[in-house]
């Protein structure tokens, strides 16, 4: 059974949030997650002068997850510029769900909450195999 160090994930999320490229929204975001092999992956938002092309922090995290060997996401913390827990946008809930499923725990102001609550009755890989 893998131990979730929420304080460490929070620190990692806050650290990478400082690297965000958010000159347009001025809303830096950082996210960090524990993978089932024990490593931690993270990401920050990367905006673009063509506004619609901006990448959310979760996009970077998922890219780092796959590029560093893949695996399943166990627990995630997303933060804003104050280090407060941030609610991932709808698209990013779907991105996280793909790689963690219903059991992925997301830290919220109410404590760790499973994706089954964050994104109920989610569409995912299982739907394509039926
Ligand atoms: N943002 C994220 O990076 N993740 C989210 O889940 C919510 C929104 C970013 C996108 C944009 O760069 C900025 O926050 C303001 O919307």
Tab-separated table of C-alpha atoms and ligand atoms in Angstrom:
chain	number	residue	atom	x	y	z
A	1	UNK	CA	0.000	0.000	0.000
A	2	UNK	CA	1.520	3.305	-1.090
A	3	UNK	CA	1.548	6.164	1.416
A	4	UNK	CA	0.256	9.539	0.270
A	5	UNK	CA	2.339	12.438	1.565
A	6	UNK	CA	-0.153	15.258	1.021
A	7	UNK	CA	2.194	17.903	2.434
A	8	UNK	CA	4.862	16.914	-0.086
A	9	UNK	CA	2.372	17.034	-2.963
A	10	UNK	CA	1.205	20.455	-1.789
A	11	UNK	CA	4.809	21.695	-1.668
A	12	UNK	CA	5.551	20.331	-5.149
A	13	UNK	CA	2.397	21.942	-6.561
A	14	UNK	CA	3.292	25.309	-5.031
A	15	UNK	CA	6.872	25.036	-6.290
A	16	UNK	CA	5.935	24.361	-9.907
A	17	UNK	CA	3.187	27.011	-9.792
A	18	UNK	CA	6.046	29.525	-9.528
A	19	UNK	CA	7.225	28.373	-12.979
A	20	UNK	CA	3.851	28.991	-14.636
A	21	UNK	CA	3.761	31.100	-17.787
A	22	UNK	CA	0.552	33.059	-17.319
A	23	UNK	CA	1.175	36.598	-18.608
A	24	UNK	CA	-2.383	36.955	-19.955
A	25	UNK	CA	-4.598	35.674	-17.161
A	26	UNK	CA	-2.039	36.381	-14.447
A	27	UNK	CA	-3.460	33.261	-12.819
A	28	UNK	CA	-0.619	30.814	-12.261
A	29	UNK	CA	-1.568	27.250	-11.476
A	30	UNK	CA	0.499	24.332	-10.232
A	31	UNK	CA	-0.417	20.678	-9.857
A	32	UNK	CA	1.463	17.697	-8.481
A	33	UNK	CA	0.474	14.056	-8.293
A	34	UNK	CA	1.674	10.811	-6.820
A	35	UNK	CA	2.101	7.940	-9.284
A	36	UNK	CA	1.536	4.295	-8.318
A	37	UNK	CA	5.272	3.582	-8.512
A	38	UNK	CA	6.006	6.286	-5.937
A	39	UNK	CA	7.284	9.041	-8.161
A	40	UNK	CA	5.789	12.528	-8.227
A	41	UNK	CA	4.873	14.324	-11.445
A	42	UNK	CA	3.837	17.934	-11.746
A	43	UNK	CA	2.843	20.663	-14.158
A	44	UNK	CA	2.078	24.376	-14.496
A	45	UNK	CA	-0.067	26.313	-16.932
A	46	UNK	CA	1.554	27.639	-20.098
A	47	UNK	CA	-0.423	30.345	-21.869
A	48	UNK	CA	-0.098	31.658	-25.412
A	49	UNK	CA	-0.634	34.966	-27.219
A	50	UNK	CA	-3.254	33.022	-29.160
A	51	UNK	CA	-5.321	32.748	-25.989
A	52	UNK	CA	-7.222	29.580	-26.848
A	53	UNK	CA	-3.985	27.621	-27.171
A	54	UNK	CA	-3.049	27.982	-23.514
A	55	UNK	CA	-2.217	24.750	-21.724
A	56	UNK	CA	-3.618	24.058	-18.287
A	57	UNK	CA	-1.291	22.857	-15.546
A	58	UNK	CA	-2.900	19.404	-15.670
A	59	UNK	CA	-1.935	19.086	-19.351
A	60	UNK	CA	1.692	19.508	-18.362
A	61	UNK	CA	1.327	17.012	-15.542
A	62	UNK	CA	-0.165	14.353	-17.816
A	63	UNK	CA	2.522	14.998	-20.407
A	64	UNK	CA	5.198	14.582	-17.736
A	65	UNK	CA	3.506	11.420	-16.481
A	66	UNK	CA	3.632	9.749	-19.871
A	67	UNK	CA	7.046	11.089	-20.855
A	68	UNK	CA	8.575	9.821	-17.613
A	69	UNK	CA	7.256	6.288	-17.953
A	70	UNK	CA	3.498	6.379	-17.411
A	71	UNK	CA	1.648	4.758	-14.544
A	72	UNK	CA	-1.548	5.465	-12.647
A	73	UNK	CA	-2.222	8.641	-10.709
A	74	UNK	CA	-3.026	7.978	-7.048
A	75	UNK	CA	-3.374	11.432	-5.495
A	76	UNK	CA	-3.228	15.009	-6.786
A	77	UNK	CA	-3.035	18.546	-5.451
A	78	UNK	CA	-3.814	21.582	-7.623
A	79	UNK	CA	-3.098	25.091	-6.351
A	80	UNK	CA	-3.543	28.745	-7.265
A	81	UNK	CA	-1.055	31.569	-6.741
A	82	UNK	CA	-1.794	31.647	-3.003
A	83	UNK	CA	-1.150	27.959	-2.664
A	84	UNK	CA	-4.849	27.384	-2.013
A	85	UNK	CA	-6.394	24.174	-3.292
A	86	UNK	CA	-7.852	24.794	-6.735
A	87	UNK	CA	-10.693	23.029	-8.461
A	88	UNK	CA	-9.514	21.627	-11.817
A	89	UNK	CA	-11.553	22.801	-14.810
A	90	UNK	CA	-13.859	20.332	-16.521
A	91	UNK	CA	-11.436	19.449	-19.301
A	92	UNK	CA	-8.697	18.791	-16.783
A	93	UNK	CA	-10.946	16.549	-14.699
A	94	UNK	CA	-11.292	14.435	-17.822
A	95	UNK	CA	-7.516	14.447	-18.354
A	96	UNK	CA	-6.883	13.345	-14.776
A	97	UNK	CA	-9.623	10.704	-14.942
A	98	UNK	CA	-7.998	9.043	-17.947
A	99	UNK	CA	-4.858	8.358	-15.901
A	100	UNK	CA	-6.280	7.783	-12.448
A	101	UNK	CA	-9.853	6.645	-12.826
A	102	UNK	CA	-12.511	6.837	-10.148
A	103	UNK	CA	-10.076	6.135	-7.290
A	104	UNK	CA	-7.704	9.035	-7.920
A	105	UNK	CA	-7.884	11.295	-4.871
A	106	UNK	CA	-7.927	15.056	-5.370
A	107	UNK	CA	-7.261	17.365	-2.430
A	108	UNK	CA	-10.131	19.817	-1.863
A	109	UNK	CA	-11.002	22.217	0.976
A	110	UNK	CA	-13.097	19.319	2.339
A	111	UNK	CA	-10.181	16.905	2.229
A	112	UNK	CA	-9.157	14.184	-0.223
A	113	UNK	CA	-12.031	13.470	-2.607
A	114	UNK	CA	-12.209	10.682	-5.205
A	115	UNK	CA	-12.651	11.408	-8.877
A	116	UNK	CA	-15.929	9.485	-8.720
A	117	UNK	CA	-17.217	12.543	-6.843
A	118	UNK	CA	-15.210	15.186	-8.734
A	119	UNK	CA	-16.314	13.834	-12.129
A	120	UNK	CA	-19.351	11.605	-11.594
A	121	UNK	CA	-20.433	9.062	-14.216
A	122	UNK	CA	-17.327	9.919	-16.217
A	123	UNK	CA	-16.764	8.915	-19.799
A	124	UNK	CA	-13.493	7.040	-20.082
A	125	UNK	CA	-11.490	4.260	-21.690
A	126	UNK	CA	-13.922	1.574	-20.467
A	127	UNK	CA	-16.708	3.081	-22.545
A	128	UNK	CA	-14.730	2.446	-25.708
A	129	UNK	CA	-14.241	-1.240	-24.991
A	130	UNK	CA	-17.932	-2.087	-24.512
B	1	LIG	N1	-6.024	26.691	-15.364
B	1	LIG	C1	-5.288	25.556	-15.139
B	1	LIG	O1	-4.081	25.518	-15.404
B	1	LIG	N2	-5.928	24.484	-14.633
B	1	LIG	C2	-7.241	24.454	-14.254
B	1	LIG	O2	-7.758	23.396	-13.899
B	1	LIG	C3	-8.011	25.697	-14.255
B	1	LIG	C4	-7.434	26.786	-15.092
B	1	LIG	C5	-5.341	27.832	-15.959
B	1	LIG	C6	-5.724	28.102	-17.380
B	1	LIG	C7	-5.349	29.568	-17.530
B	1	LIG	O3	-3.964	29.640	-17.863
B	1	LIG	C8	-5.548	30.126	-16.131
B	1	LIG	O4	-5.651	29.010	-15.255
B	1	LIG	C9	-6.801	30.988	-15.978
B	1	LIG	O5	-7.928	30.304	-16.429
